[in-house]
Short mmCIF file of C-alpha atoms in Angstrom, two decimals:
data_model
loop_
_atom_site.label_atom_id
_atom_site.label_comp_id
_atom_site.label_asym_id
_atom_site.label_seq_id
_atom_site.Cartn_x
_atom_site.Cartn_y
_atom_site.Cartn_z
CA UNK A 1 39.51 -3.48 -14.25
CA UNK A 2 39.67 -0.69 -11.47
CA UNK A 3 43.50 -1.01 -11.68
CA UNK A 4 43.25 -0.61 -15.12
CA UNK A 5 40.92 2.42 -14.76
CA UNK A 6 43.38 4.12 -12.38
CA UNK A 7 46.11 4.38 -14.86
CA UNK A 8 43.96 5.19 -17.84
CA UNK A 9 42.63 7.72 -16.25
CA UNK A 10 45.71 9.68 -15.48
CA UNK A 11 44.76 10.71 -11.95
CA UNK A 12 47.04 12.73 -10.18
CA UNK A 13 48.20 10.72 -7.24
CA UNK A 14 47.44 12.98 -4.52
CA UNK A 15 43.79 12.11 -4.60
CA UNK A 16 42.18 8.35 -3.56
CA UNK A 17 39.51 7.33 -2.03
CA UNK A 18 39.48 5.60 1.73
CA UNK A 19 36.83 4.77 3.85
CA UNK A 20 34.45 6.78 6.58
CA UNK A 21 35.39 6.94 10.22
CA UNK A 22 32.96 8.01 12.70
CA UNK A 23 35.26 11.44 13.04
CA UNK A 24 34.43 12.49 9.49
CA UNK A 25 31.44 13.94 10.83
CA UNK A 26 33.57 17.01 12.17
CA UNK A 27 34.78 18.24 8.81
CA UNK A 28 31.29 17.37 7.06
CA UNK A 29 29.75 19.71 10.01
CA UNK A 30 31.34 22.47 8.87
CA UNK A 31 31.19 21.66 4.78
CA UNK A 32 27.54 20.83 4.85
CA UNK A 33 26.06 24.60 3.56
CA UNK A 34 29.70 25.51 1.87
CA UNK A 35 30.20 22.69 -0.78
CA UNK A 36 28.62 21.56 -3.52
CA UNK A 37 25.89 18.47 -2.55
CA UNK A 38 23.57 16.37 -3.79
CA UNK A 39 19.99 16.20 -2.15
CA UNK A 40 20.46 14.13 0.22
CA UNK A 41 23.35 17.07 2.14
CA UNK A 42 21.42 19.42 0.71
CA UNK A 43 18.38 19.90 2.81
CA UNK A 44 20.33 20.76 5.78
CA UNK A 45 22.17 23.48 4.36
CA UNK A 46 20.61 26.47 6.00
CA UNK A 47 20.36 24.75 9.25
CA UNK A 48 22.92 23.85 12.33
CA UNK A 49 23.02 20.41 12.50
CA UNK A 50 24.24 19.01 15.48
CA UNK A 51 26.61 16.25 15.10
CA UNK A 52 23.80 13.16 15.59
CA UNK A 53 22.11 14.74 12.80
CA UNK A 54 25.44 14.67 10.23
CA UNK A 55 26.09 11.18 11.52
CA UNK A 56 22.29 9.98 10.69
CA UNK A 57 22.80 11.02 6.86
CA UNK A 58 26.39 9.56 7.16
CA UNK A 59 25.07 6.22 8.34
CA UNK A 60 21.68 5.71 7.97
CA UNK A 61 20.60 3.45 4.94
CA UNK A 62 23.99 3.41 3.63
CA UNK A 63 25.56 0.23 2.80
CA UNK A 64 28.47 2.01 1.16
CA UNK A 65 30.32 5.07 1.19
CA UNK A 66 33.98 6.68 1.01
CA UNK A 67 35.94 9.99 1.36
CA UNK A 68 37.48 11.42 -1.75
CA UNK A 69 40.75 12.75 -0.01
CA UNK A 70 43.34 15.24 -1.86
CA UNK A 71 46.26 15.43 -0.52
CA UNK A 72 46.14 14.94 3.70
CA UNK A 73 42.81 16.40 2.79
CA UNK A 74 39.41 15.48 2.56
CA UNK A 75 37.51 16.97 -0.75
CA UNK A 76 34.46 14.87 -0.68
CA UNK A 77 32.50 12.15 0.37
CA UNK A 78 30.55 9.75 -1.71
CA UNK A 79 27.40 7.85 -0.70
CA UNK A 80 25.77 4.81 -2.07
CA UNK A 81 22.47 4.31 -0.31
CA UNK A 82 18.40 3.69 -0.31
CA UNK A 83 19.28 0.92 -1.99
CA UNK A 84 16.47 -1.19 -3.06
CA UNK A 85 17.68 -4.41 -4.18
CA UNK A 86 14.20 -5.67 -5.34
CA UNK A 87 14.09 -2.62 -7.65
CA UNK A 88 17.75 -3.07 -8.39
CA UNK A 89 17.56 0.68 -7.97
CA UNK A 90 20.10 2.47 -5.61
CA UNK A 91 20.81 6.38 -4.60
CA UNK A 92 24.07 8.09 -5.46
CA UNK A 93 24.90 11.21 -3.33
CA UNK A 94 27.87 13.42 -2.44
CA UNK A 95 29.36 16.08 -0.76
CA UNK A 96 32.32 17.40 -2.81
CA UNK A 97 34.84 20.81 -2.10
CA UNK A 98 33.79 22.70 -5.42
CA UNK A 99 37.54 23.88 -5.66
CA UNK A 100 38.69 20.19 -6.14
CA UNK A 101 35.45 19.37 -8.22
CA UNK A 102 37.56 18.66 -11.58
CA UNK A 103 40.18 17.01 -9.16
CA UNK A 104 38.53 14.14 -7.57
CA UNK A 105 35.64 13.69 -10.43
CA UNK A 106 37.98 10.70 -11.88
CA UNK A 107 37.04 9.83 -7.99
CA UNK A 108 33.63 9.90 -8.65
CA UNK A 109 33.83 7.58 -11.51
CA UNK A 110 35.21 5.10 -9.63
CA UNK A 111 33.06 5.24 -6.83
CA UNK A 112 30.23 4.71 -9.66
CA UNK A 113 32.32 1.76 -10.89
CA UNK A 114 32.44 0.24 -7.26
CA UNK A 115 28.75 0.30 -6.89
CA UNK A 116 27.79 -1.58 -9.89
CA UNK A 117 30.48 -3.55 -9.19
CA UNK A 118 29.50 -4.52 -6.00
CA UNK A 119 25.93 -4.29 -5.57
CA UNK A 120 23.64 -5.73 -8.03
CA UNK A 121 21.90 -2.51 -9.20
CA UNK A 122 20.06 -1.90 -12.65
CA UNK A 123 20.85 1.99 -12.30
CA UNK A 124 21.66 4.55 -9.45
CA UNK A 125 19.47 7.53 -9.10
CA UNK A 126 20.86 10.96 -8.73
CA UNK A 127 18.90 14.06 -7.44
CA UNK A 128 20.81 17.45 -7.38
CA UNK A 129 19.60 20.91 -6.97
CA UNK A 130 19.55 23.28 -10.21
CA UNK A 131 22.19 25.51 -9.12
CA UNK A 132 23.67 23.34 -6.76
CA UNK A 133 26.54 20.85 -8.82
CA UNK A 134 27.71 20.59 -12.27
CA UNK A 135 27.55 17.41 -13.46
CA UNK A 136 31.56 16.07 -14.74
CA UNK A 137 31.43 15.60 -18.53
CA UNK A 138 31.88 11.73 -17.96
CA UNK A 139 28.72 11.90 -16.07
CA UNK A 140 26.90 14.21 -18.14
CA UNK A 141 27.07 12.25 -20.94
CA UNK A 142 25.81 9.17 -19.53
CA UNK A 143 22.85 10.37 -17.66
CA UNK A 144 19.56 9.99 -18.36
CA UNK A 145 17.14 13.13 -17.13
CA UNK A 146 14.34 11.73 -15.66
CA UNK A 147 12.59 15.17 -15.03
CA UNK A 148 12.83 18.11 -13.14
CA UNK A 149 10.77 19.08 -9.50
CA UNK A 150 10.19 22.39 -9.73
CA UNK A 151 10.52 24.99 -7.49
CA UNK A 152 11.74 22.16 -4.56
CA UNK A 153 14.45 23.40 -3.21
CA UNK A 154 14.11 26.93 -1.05
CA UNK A 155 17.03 29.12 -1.50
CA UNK A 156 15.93 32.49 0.37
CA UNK A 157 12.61 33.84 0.96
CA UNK A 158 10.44 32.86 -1.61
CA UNK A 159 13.23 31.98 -3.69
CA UNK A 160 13.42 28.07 -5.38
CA UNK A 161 15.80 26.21 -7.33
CA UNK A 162 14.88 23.42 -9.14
CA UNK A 163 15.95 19.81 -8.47
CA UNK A 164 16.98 17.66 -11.27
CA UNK A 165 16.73 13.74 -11.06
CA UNK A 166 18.89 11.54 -13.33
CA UNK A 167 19.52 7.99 -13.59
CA UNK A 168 22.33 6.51 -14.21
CA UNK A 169 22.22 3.00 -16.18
CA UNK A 170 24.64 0.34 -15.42
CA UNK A 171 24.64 -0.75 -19.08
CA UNK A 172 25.12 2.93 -20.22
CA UNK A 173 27.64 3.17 -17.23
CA UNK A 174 29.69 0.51 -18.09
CA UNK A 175 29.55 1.02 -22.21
CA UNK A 176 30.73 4.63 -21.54
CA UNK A 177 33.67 3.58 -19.53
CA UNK A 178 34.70 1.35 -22.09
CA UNK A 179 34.67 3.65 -24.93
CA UNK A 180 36.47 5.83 -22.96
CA UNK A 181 39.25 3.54 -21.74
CA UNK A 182 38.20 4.08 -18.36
CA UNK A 183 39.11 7.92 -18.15
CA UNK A 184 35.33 9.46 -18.67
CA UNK A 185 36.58 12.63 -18.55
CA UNK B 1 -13.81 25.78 5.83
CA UNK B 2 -10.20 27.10 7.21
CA UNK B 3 -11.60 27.49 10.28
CA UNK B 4 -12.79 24.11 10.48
CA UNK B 5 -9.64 22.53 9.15
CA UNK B 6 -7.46 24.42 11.49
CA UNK B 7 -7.56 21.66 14.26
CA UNK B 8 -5.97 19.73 12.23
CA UNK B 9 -5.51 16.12 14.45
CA UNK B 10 -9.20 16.33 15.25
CA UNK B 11 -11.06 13.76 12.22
CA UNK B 12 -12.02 15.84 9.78
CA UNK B 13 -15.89 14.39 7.94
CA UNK B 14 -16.56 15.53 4.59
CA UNK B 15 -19.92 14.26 2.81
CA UNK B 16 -19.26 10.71 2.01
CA UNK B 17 -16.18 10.06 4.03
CA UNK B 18 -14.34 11.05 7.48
CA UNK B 19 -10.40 11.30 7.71
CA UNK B 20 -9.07 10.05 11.64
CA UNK B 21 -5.77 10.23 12.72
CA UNK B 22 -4.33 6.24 13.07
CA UNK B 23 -4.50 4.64 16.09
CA UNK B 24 -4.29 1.21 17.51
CA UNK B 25 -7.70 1.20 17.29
CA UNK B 26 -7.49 0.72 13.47
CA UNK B 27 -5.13 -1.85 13.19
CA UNK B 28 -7.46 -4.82 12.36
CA UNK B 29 -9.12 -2.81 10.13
CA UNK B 30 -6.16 -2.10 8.56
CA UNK B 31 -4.36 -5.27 8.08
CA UNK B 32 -7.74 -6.66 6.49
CA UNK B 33 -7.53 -3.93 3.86
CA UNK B 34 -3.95 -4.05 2.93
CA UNK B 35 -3.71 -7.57 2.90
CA UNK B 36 -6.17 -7.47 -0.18
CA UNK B 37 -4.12 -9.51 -3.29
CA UNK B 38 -5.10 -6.06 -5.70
CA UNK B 39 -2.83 -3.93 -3.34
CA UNK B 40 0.62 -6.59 -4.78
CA UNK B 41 2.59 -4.10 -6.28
CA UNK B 42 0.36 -0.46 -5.39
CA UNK B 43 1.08 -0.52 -1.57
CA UNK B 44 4.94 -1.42 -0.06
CA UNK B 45 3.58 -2.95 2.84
CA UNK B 46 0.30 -4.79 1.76
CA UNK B 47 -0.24 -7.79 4.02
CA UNK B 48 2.79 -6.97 6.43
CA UNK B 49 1.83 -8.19 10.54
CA UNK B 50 2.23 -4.45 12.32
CA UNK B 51 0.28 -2.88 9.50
CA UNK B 52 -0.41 0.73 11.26
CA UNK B 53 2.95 0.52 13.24
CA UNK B 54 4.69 0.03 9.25
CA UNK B 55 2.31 3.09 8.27
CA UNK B 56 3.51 5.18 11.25
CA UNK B 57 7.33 4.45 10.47
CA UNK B 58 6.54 4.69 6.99
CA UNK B 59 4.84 8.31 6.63
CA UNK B 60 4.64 11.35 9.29
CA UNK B 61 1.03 12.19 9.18
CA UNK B 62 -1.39 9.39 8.68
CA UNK B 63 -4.78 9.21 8.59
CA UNK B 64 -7.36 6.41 7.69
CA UNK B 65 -10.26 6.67 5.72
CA UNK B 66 -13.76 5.46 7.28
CA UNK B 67 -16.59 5.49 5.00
CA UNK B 68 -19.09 7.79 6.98
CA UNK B 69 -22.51 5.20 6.36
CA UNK B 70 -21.06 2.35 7.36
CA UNK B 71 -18.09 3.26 9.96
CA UNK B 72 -15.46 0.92 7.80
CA UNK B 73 -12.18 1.54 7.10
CA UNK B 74 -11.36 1.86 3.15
CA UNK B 75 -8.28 3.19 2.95
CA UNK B 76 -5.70 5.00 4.19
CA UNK B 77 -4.03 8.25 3.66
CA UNK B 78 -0.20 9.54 4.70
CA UNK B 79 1.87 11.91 4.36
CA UNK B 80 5.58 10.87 3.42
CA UNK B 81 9.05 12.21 3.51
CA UNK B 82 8.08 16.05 4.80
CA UNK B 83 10.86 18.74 3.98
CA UNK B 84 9.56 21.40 6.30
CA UNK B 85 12.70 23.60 5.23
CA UNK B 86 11.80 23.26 1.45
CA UNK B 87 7.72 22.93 2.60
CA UNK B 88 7.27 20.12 0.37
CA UNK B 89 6.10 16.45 0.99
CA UNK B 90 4.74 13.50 -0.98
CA UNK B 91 1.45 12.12 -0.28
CA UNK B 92 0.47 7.94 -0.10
CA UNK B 93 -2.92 6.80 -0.32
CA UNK B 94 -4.46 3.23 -0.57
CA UNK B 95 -7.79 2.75 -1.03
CA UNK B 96 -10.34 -0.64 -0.85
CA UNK B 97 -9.69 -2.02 -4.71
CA UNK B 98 -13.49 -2.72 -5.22
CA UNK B 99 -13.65 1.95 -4.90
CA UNK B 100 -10.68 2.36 -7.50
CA UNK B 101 -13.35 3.33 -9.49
CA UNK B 102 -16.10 5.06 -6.95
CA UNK B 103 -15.29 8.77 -7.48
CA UNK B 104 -16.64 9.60 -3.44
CA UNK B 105 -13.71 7.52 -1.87
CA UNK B 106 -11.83 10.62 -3.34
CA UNK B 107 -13.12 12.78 -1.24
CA UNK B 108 -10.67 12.17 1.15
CA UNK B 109 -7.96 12.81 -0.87
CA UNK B 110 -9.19 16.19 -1.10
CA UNK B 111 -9.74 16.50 2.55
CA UNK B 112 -6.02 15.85 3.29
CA UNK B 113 -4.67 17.94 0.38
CA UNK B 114 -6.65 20.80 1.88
CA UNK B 115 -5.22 19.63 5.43
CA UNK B 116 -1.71 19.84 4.11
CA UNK B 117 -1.97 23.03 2.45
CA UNK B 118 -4.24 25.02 4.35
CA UNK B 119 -3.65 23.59 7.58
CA UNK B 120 0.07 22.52 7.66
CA UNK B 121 1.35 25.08 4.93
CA UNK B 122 2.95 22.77 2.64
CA UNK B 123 3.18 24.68 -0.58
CA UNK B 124 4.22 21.65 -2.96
CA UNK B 125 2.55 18.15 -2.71
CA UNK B 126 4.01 14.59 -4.63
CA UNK B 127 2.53 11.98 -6.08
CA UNK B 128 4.63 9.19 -7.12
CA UNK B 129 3.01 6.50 -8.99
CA UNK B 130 3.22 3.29 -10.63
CA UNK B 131 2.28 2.32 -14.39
CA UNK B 132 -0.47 0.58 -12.17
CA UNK B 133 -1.61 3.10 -10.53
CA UNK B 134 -1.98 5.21 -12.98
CA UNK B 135 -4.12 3.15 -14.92
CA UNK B 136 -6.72 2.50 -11.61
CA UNK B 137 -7.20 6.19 -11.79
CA UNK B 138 -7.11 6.46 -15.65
CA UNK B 139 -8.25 9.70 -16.63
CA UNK B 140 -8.62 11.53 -13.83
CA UNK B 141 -4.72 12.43 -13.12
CA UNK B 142 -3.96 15.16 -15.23
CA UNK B 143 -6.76 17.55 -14.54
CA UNK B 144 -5.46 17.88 -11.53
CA UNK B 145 -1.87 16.88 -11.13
CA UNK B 146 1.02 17.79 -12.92
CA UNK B 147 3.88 15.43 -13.92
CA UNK B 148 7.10 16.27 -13.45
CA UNK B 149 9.34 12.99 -13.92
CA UNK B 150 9.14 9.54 -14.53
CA UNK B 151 12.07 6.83 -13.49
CA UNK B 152 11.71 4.30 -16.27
CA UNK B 153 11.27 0.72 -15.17
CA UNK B 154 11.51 1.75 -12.23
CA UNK B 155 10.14 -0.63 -9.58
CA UNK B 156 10.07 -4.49 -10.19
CA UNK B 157 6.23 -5.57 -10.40
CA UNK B 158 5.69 -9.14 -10.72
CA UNK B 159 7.96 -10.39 -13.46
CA UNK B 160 9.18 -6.70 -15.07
CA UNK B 161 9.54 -3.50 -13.86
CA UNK B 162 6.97 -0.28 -14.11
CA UNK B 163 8.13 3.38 -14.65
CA UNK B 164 7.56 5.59 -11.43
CA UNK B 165 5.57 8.80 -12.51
CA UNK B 166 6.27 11.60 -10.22
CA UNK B 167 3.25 14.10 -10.23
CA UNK B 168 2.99 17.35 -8.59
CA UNK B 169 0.26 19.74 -7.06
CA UNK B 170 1.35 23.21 -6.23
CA UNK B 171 -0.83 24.93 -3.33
CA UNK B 172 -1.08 28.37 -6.12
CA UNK B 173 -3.21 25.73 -8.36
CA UNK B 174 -5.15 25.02 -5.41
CA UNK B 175 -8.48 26.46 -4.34
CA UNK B 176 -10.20 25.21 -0.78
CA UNK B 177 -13.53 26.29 -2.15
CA UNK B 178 -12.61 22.67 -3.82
CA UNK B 179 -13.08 21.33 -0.70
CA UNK B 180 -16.70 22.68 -0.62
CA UNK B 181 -17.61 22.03 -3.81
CA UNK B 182 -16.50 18.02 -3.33
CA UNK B 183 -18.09 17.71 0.31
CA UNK B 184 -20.70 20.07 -0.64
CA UNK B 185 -20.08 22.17 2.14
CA UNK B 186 -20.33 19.46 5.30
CA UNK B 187 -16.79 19.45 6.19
CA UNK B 188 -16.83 19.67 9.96
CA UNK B 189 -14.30 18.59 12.68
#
């Protein structure tokens, strides 16, 4: 099925997804604050995290993640974790170069395809700041908004954006990406 | 009443109950009231061994609740996941099943939202509750809480799942005179 996926979707070739090494933390140092993040990535924006901090929210409580690379170069980084598997309820979160958004979004896909492939999750929750990501059209459409916490996120003095949570439904997931051949886009 | 709330890991008394910071001391206690067959479902770690060591690794501020006649523990109060950047965090709190319905064992819910705001300057407080939950407290919730989301069928609960309400209190809808209108003015360190 993910082969199938891959050519449906028409991906250019220079982008694919591969899996974290312990150096990743170096570019996601200097990314974290300059791309496009879910909540998870995007609480440390304004600060200076040292390295042990980048590698906690690269490792901790996550039993599955990969880089979105373009080219030589990586463009993103996608994280599967708090996964509750009592709930059937897991967190989807991401880092992602907002030049190559439209780029490696067929990456995303697949990444989403992965995790209900390989972990036995009812629906992945998403939680992104207002002003922070645009959801992909193939994502947008699937989504369910399960409200908005206003105000959360601090921008500048006594400035807040909103954060949106979604959910994303394995059975709307998967229906989606049938209708669509696999290309969600 | 800022004054007297500004120590803030001193126990803080209010009329009916007194909020101290966890210790070992309250472990027993503890474990007896968590272990209670009503908390299934309404507390994550409800019978579990280590119950105040799961409470300290589960929140960052934690308090229990003694009932101020008797000296008993009947409940416990946390706070969980603190974003000091974004000056936002979610509060837990258990309470003895057989009060669900006593409005004084409130009290010190009031007590530690006044803590967190006036004390700690949080300026955004979360709720996150269960389909169960919400009923136990039927009625009260929306006078003074605000919902913002709810996850639907959310978290598994015996054989199905519950939706997961996420309710808000914003410290601009909050007034500490509250504080002395609940306690009736005998909040004292």
């Amino acid at each position: 099925v993910l082969l199938a996926n891959k050519i449906a979707s028409g991906r250019p070739r220079a982008v694919r997804l591969v899996d974290v090494k312990p150096s990743d933390t170096t570019w996601i140092g200097r990314a974290v604050g300059e791309w496009a993040c879910s909540e998870r990535w995007s609480s440390i924006w304004a600060m200076t995290p040292s390295p042990e901090i980048i590698a906690g929210k690269l490792w901790h409580d996550v039993p599955w993640q990969q880089v979105a690379m373009r080219g030589r170069a990586p463009a993103g980084l996608f994280q599967l974790n708090s996964v509750n598997l009592d709930d059937g309820v897991g967190r989807l979160d991401f880092i992602v170069d907002p030049r190559c958004q439209a780029a490696i979004s067929p990456l995303l896909f697949d990444f989403i395809d992965r995790a209900f492939d390989g972990f036995p999750l009812r629906k992945l929750v998403v939680m992104l700041g207002s002003d922070d990501f645009e959801l992909p059209k193939g994502l947008a459409d699937v989504v369910r908004c399960a409200g908005s916490l206003r105000e959360h996120v601090r921008r500048r003095a006594e400035q807040y954006a909103d954060l949106n949570l979604y959910e994303i439904w394995r059975e709307s997931w998967l229906s989606s990406r049938v209708s669509s051949g696999g290309a969600n886009t | 009443v800022g004054q007297t709330l500004s120590r803030g890991r001193l126990p803080l008394c209010g009329r009916w109950v007194r909020l101290a910071p966890l210790t070992s001391d309250y472990t027993d206690a503890l474990r007896l009231l968590l272990a209670d067959e009503a908390l299934d479902g309404l507390w994550p770690h409800a019978g579990g061994l280590d119950v105040a060591r799961l409470a300290w690794n589960l929140g960052d501020r934690q308090y229990v609740v003694v009932d101020q006649r008797s000296g008993s523990v009947i409940g416990l109060v946390v706070s969980l996941d603190e974003e000091r950047f974004n000056d936002v965090t979610s509060v837990g709190f258990v309470v003895k099943p057989s009060l669900w319905r006593v409005g004084w064992a409130f009290e010190a819910l009031v007590l530690f939202i006044n803590l967190m705001f006036e004390t700690y300057g949080f300026r955004k407080l979360y709720f996150k509750m269960s389909d169960s939950t919400l009923r136990s407290v039927a009625g009260s919730i929306d006078k003074w809480l605000v919902k913002e989301a709810t996850f639907v069928q959310h978290a598994r609960v015996g054989g199905g799942y519950e939706d997961r309400h996420v309710y808000t209190l914003d410290r601009r809808c909050w007034d500490p005179m509250i504080v002395r209108m609940v306690t009736g003015g005998r909040v004292v360190p």
